[in-house]
PDB file of C-alpha atoms in Angstrom:
ATOM      1  CA  MET A  26      89.090 186.361 -28.069  1.00 46.00           C
ATOM      2  CA  PRO A  27      91.071 187.075 -30.697  1.00 50.00           C
ATOM      3  CA  ARG A  28      89.244 189.557 -33.438  1.00 46.00           C
ATOM      4  CA  ASP A  29      89.428 186.435 -36.304  1.00 50.00           C
ATOM      5  CA  ASP A  30      86.553 184.269 -33.964  1.00 50.00           C
ATOM      6  CA  LEU A  31      84.797 187.667 -33.873  1.00 45.00           C
ATOM      7  CA  LEU A  32      84.446 187.453 -37.763  1.00 48.00           C
ATOM      8  CA  LYS A  33      83.116 183.438 -38.110  1.00 54.00           C
ATOM      9  CA  GLY A  34      79.708 183.404 -39.274  1.00 56.00           C
ATOM     10  CA  ARG A  35      78.892 186.939 -39.218  1.00 75.00           C
ATOM     11  CA  PHE A  36      76.287 187.743 -41.419  1.00 80.00           C
ATOM     12  CA  SER A  37      74.871 191.446 -42.377  1.00 89.00           C
ATOM     13  CA  GLU A  38      71.147 190.922 -43.792  1.00 92.00           C
ATOM     14  CA  ALA A  39      69.477 194.267 -45.004  1.00 91.00           C
ATOM     15  CA  ASN A  40      66.215 195.642 -42.121  1.00 92.00           C
ATOM     16  CA  ARG A  41      67.861 193.083 -39.731  1.00 95.00           C
ATOM     17  CA  VAL A  42      68.375 194.346 -36.061  1.00 96.00           C
ATOM     18  CA  TYR A  43      71.070 193.422 -33.966  1.00 97.00           C
ATOM     19  CA  HIS A  44      72.583 194.190 -30.728  1.00 97.00           C
ATOM     20  CA  ILE A  45      76.025 195.486 -31.108  1.00 98.00           C
ATOM     21  CA  THR A  46      79.331 196.198 -27.970  1.00 98.00           C
ATOM     22  CA  ILE A  47      82.623 198.013 -28.584  1.00 98.00           C
ATOM     23  CA  CYS A  48      85.286 198.144 -26.755  1.00 98.00           C
ATOM     24  CA  THR A  49      87.513 200.745 -26.048  1.00 98.00           C
ATOM     25  CA  GLU A  50      90.895 199.761 -26.604  1.00 98.00           C
ATOM     26  CA  ASN A  51      92.048 198.166 -22.793  1.00 97.00           C
ATOM     27  CA  ARG A  52      89.103 198.819 -22.013  1.00 97.00           C
ATOM     28  CA  GLN A  53      90.071 203.146 -20.805  1.00 97.00           C
ATOM     29  CA  PRO A  54      87.532 204.178 -19.345  1.00 98.00           C
ATOM     30  CA  TRP A  55      87.448 207.175 -21.902  1.00 97.00           C
ATOM     31  CA  PHE A  56      83.902 207.995 -20.906  1.00 98.00           C
ATOM     32  CA  LYS A  57      83.377 208.776 -17.750  1.00 96.00           C
ATOM     33  CA  ASP A  58      84.423 212.525 -19.197  1.00 96.00           C
ATOM     34  CA  PHE A  59      81.149 213.901 -20.207  1.00 97.00           C
ATOM     35  CA  ALA A  60      81.594 216.360 -22.682  1.00 97.00           C
ATOM     36  CA  CYS A  61      83.899 212.757 -23.937  1.00 97.00           C
ATOM     37  CA  GLY A  62      80.950 210.529 -24.374  1.00 98.00           C
ATOM     38  CA  ARG A  63      79.078 213.173 -25.958  1.00 98.00           C
ATOM     39  CA  VAL A  64      81.387 213.636 -28.632  1.00 98.00           C
ATOM     40  CA  VAL A  65      81.162 209.557 -29.659  1.00 98.00           C
ATOM     41  CA  VAL A  66      76.913 210.427 -29.425  1.00 97.00           C
ATOM     42  CA  ASN A  67      77.587 212.956 -31.874  1.00 96.00           C
ATOM     43  CA  GLN A  68      78.856 211.267 -34.170  1.00 96.00           C
ATOM     44  CA  MET A  69      76.263 208.170 -33.474  1.00 95.00           C
ATOM     45  CA  HIS A  70      73.847 210.606 -34.922  1.00 93.00           C
ATOM     46  CA  GLN A  71      75.477 212.086 -37.866  1.00 91.00           C
ATOM     47  CA  ILE A  72      75.578 208.128 -39.578  1.00 88.00           C
ATOM     48  CA  ASP A  73      71.918 208.035 -38.356  1.00 73.00           C
ATOM     49  CA  PRO A  74      70.658 210.078 -40.726  1.00 72.00           C
ATOM     50  CA  GLN A  75      72.597 208.981 -44.295  1.00 72.00           C
ATOM     51  CA  GLN A  76      69.998 205.847 -44.088  1.00 78.00           C
ATOM     52  CA  LEU A  77      72.696 203.512 -42.798  1.00 88.00           C
ATOM     53  CA  LEU A  78      71.247 202.434 -39.960  1.00 93.00           C
ATOM     54  CA  SER A  79      67.930 202.836 -37.241  1.00 93.00           C
ATOM     55  CA  SER A  80      68.981 203.439 -33.975  1.00 94.00           C
ATOM     56  CA  LEU A  81      66.545 202.105 -31.444  1.00 96.00           C
ATOM     57  CA  ALA A  82      68.385 201.967 -28.014  1.00 97.00           C
ATOM     58  CA  TRP A  83      72.509 203.010 -26.894  1.00 98.00           C
ATOM     59  CA  VAL A  84      74.061 203.562 -23.844  1.00 98.00           C
ATOM     60  CA  LEU A  85      77.769 204.334 -23.874  1.00 98.00           C
ATOM     61  CA  MET A  86      79.352 202.827 -20.767  1.00 98.00           C
ATOM     62  CA  PRO A  87      82.834 204.589 -19.316  1.00 98.00           C
ATOM     63  CA  ASP A  88      84.759 201.404 -21.577  1.00 98.00           C
ATOM     64  CA  HIS A  89      82.351 200.239 -24.357  1.00 98.00           C
ATOM     65  CA  LEU A  90      79.209 201.498 -26.548  1.00 98.00           C
ATOM     66  CA  HIS A  91      75.825 198.971 -26.139  1.00 98.00           C
ATOM     67  CA  TRP A  92      73.984 199.390 -29.550  1.00 98.00           C
ATOM     68  CA  LEU A  93      70.877 198.195 -30.537  1.00 98.00           C
ATOM     69  CA  LEU A  94      69.901 199.185 -34.384  1.00 96.00           C
ATOM     70  CA  GLN A  95      68.301 198.042 -37.381  1.00 95.00           C
ATOM     71  CA  LEU A  96      70.791 197.749 -39.753  1.00 95.00           C
ATOM     72  CA  GLY A  97      69.384 199.532 -43.523  1.00 92.00           C
ATOM     73  CA  GLN A  98      70.200 198.689 -47.178  1.00 89.00           C
ATOM     74  CA  GLN A  99      72.752 200.326 -48.206  1.00 85.00           C
ATOM     75  CA  GLN A 100      75.981 199.095 -46.486  1.00 89.00           C
ATOM     76  CA  SER A 101      77.611 196.028 -44.301  1.00 93.00           C
ATOM     77  CA  LEU A 102      77.020 195.759 -40.619  1.00 95.00           C
ATOM     78  CA  SER A 103      81.154 195.434 -40.198  1.00 95.00           C
ATOM     79  CA  HIS A 104      81.683 199.419 -43.217  1.00 94.00           C
ATOM     80  CA  VAL A 105      78.699 200.653 -40.700  1.00 95.00           C
ATOM     81  CA  ILE A 106      80.295 199.808 -37.515  1.00 96.00           C
ATOM     82  CA  LYS A 107      84.269 200.574 -39.000  1.00 96.00           C
ATOM     83  CA  LEU A 108      82.422 203.682 -40.124  1.00 96.00           C
ATOM     84  CA  LEU A 109      81.080 204.502 -36.125  1.00 97.00           C
ATOM     85  CA  LYS A 110      84.690 203.273 -35.090  1.00 98.00           C
ATOM     86  CA  GLY A 111      86.640 205.622 -37.777  1.00 97.00           C
ATOM     87  CA  ARG A 112      84.929 209.053 -36.850  1.00 97.00           C
ATOM     88  CA  SER A 113      84.018 209.159 -33.256  1.00 98.00           C
ATOM     89  CA  ALA A 114      88.257 208.060 -32.966  1.00 98.00           C
ATOM     90  CA  ALA A 115      89.396 211.122 -35.015  1.00 98.00           C
ATOM     91  CA  ALA A 116      87.008 213.458 -32.349  1.00 98.00           C
ATOM     92  CA  VAL A 117      87.646 211.918 -29.221  1.00 98.00           C
ATOM     93  CA  ASN A 118      91.023 212.081 -30.321  1.00 98.00           C
ATOM     94  CA  GLN A 119      90.663 215.865 -31.388  1.00 97.00           C
ATOM     95  CA  HIS A 120      88.393 216.762 -28.508  1.00 97.00           C
ATOM     96  CA  LEU A 121      91.013 214.906 -25.720  1.00 96.00           C
ATOM     97  CA  GLN A 122      94.250 216.555 -28.175  1.00 96.00           C
ATOM     98  CA  ARG A 123      95.916 213.414 -28.263  1.00 96.00           C
ATOM     99  CA  GLN A 124      96.708 210.647 -30.995  1.00 96.00           C
ATOM    100  CA  GLY A 125      96.158 206.308 -30.558  1.00 95.00           C
ATOM    101  CA  SER A 126      93.595 203.896 -30.802  1.00 96.00           C
ATOM    102  CA  LEU A 127      89.972 204.264 -29.238  1.00 98.00           C
ATOM    103  CA  TRP A 128      88.179 201.391 -29.628  1.00 98.00           C
ATOM    104  CA  GLN A 129      89.535 197.915 -29.692  1.00 97.00           C
ATOM    105  CA  ARG A 130      89.870 195.599 -32.864  1.00 95.00           C
ATOM    106  CA  GLY A 131      86.506 194.225 -33.308  1.00 95.00           C
ATOM    107  CA  PHE A 132      83.074 194.342 -32.430  1.00 96.00           C
ATOM    108  CA  TYR A 133      80.568 191.628 -30.727  1.00 96.00           C
ATOM    109  CA  ASP A 134      77.480 191.599 -32.416  1.00 96.00           C
ATOM    110  CA  HIS A 135      73.832 189.525 -32.281  1.00 95.00           C
ATOM    111  CA  ALA A 136      71.066 189.292 -34.826  1.00 95.00           C
ATOM    112  CA  LEU A 137      67.859 189.573 -33.094  1.00 96.00           C
ATOM    113  CA  ARG A 138      65.702 186.410 -33.802  1.00 93.00           C
ATOM    114  CA  ARG A 139      61.985 187.550 -35.228  1.00 87.00           C
ATOM    115  CA  ASP A 140      60.192 186.563 -31.347  1.00 89.00           C
ATOM    116  CA  GLU A 141      62.663 188.003 -29.447  1.00 91.00           C
ATOM    117  CA  ASP A 142      61.104 191.497 -27.899  1.00 94.00           C
ATOM    118  CA  LEU A 143      62.722 194.505 -29.092  1.00 95.00           C
ATOM    119  CA  GLN A 144      61.816 196.280 -26.410  1.00 95.00           C
ATOM    120  CA  GLN A 145      63.108 193.922 -23.416  1.00 96.00           C
ATOM    121  CA  VAL A 146      66.801 194.333 -25.206  1.00 96.00           C
ATOM    122  CA  ALA A 147      66.662 197.687 -25.383  1.00 97.00           C
ATOM    123  CA  ARG A 148      65.331 197.734 -21.245  1.00 96.00           C
ATOM    124  CA  TYR A 149      68.324 194.874 -20.219  1.00 96.00           C
ATOM    125  CA  ILE A 150      71.111 197.558 -22.593  1.00 98.00           C
ATOM    126  CA  ILE A 151      69.571 200.740 -20.867  1.00 97.00           C
ATOM    127  CA  ALA A 152      69.861 199.148 -17.200  1.00 97.00           C
ATOM    128  CA  ASN A 153      73.088 198.477 -17.583  1.00 98.00           C
ATOM    129  CA  PRO A 154      74.573 201.641 -16.048  1.00 98.00           C
ATOM    130  CA  LEU A 155      72.220 200.128 -13.012  1.00 97.00           C
ATOM    131  CA  ARG A 156      73.893 196.977 -13.114  1.00 97.00           C
ATOM    132  CA  ALA A 157      77.311 198.501 -13.317  1.00 97.00           C
ATOM    133  CA  GLY A 158      76.298 199.839  -9.885  1.00 97.00           C
ATOM    134  CA  LEU A 159      76.904 204.021 -11.812  1.00 97.00           C
ATOM    135  CA  VAL A 160      73.830 205.661 -10.987  1.00 97.00           C
ATOM    136  CA  GLU A 161      70.363 204.263  -8.472  1.00 96.00           C
ATOM    137  CA  LYS A 162      68.232 205.628 -10.593  1.00 96.00           C
ATOM    138  CA  ILE A 163      68.501 205.126 -14.968  1.00 94.00           C
ATOM    139  CA  GLY A 164      67.558 208.365 -15.090  1.00 94.00           C
ATOM    140  CA  ASP A 165      70.919 209.772 -13.618  1.00 96.00           C
ATOM    141  CA  TYR A 166      72.280 208.918 -15.942  1.00 98.00           C
ATOM    142  CA  PRO A 167      73.104 211.207 -19.066  1.00 97.00           C
ATOM    143  CA  LEU A 168      74.591 209.257 -22.026  1.00 98.00           C
ATOM    144  CA  TRP A 169      71.698 206.681 -22.693  1.00 98.00           C
ATOM    145  CA  ASP A 170      68.449 207.025 -25.125  1.00 97.00           C
ATOM    146  CA  ALA A 171      65.545 204.762 -26.792  1.00 96.00           C
ATOM    147  CA  ILE A 172      62.857 205.470 -29.357  1.00 94.00           C
ATOM    148  CA  TRP A 173      59.843 204.372 -26.706  1.00 88.00           C
ATOM    149  CA  LEU A 174      60.800 207.905 -25.200  1.00 72.00           C
TER     150      LEU A 174
END
């Protein structure tokens, strides 16, 4: 899907919960390497305390990130994702001693309706490694978290 199509109808609403999906450039599986994945996770944790968002659940797959978050009051959704992508790309590139794009342009977002069950959406996100056949038990997959633990 062209990047401009991803922007059509995008609206950031403070305190709204979003399910975000961000894919790596050319679906490169950078995060098969646990240490590389932890670099991204560390960047996610650094954004959270800045009160830009509240992280509810996430799973970092080998070639993409699923993130359930509640947007804060200060910035737009696009700004927060741009911040994460920029910081994590710089950190991963430094870790791997490389240059170039880490993430593809744009991202997918779904603003949750008020009647959607947050824990059910979180379970769906967290179960991605199971559905992909990467593990038999979610506890065996190292790159995920949820506030309901």
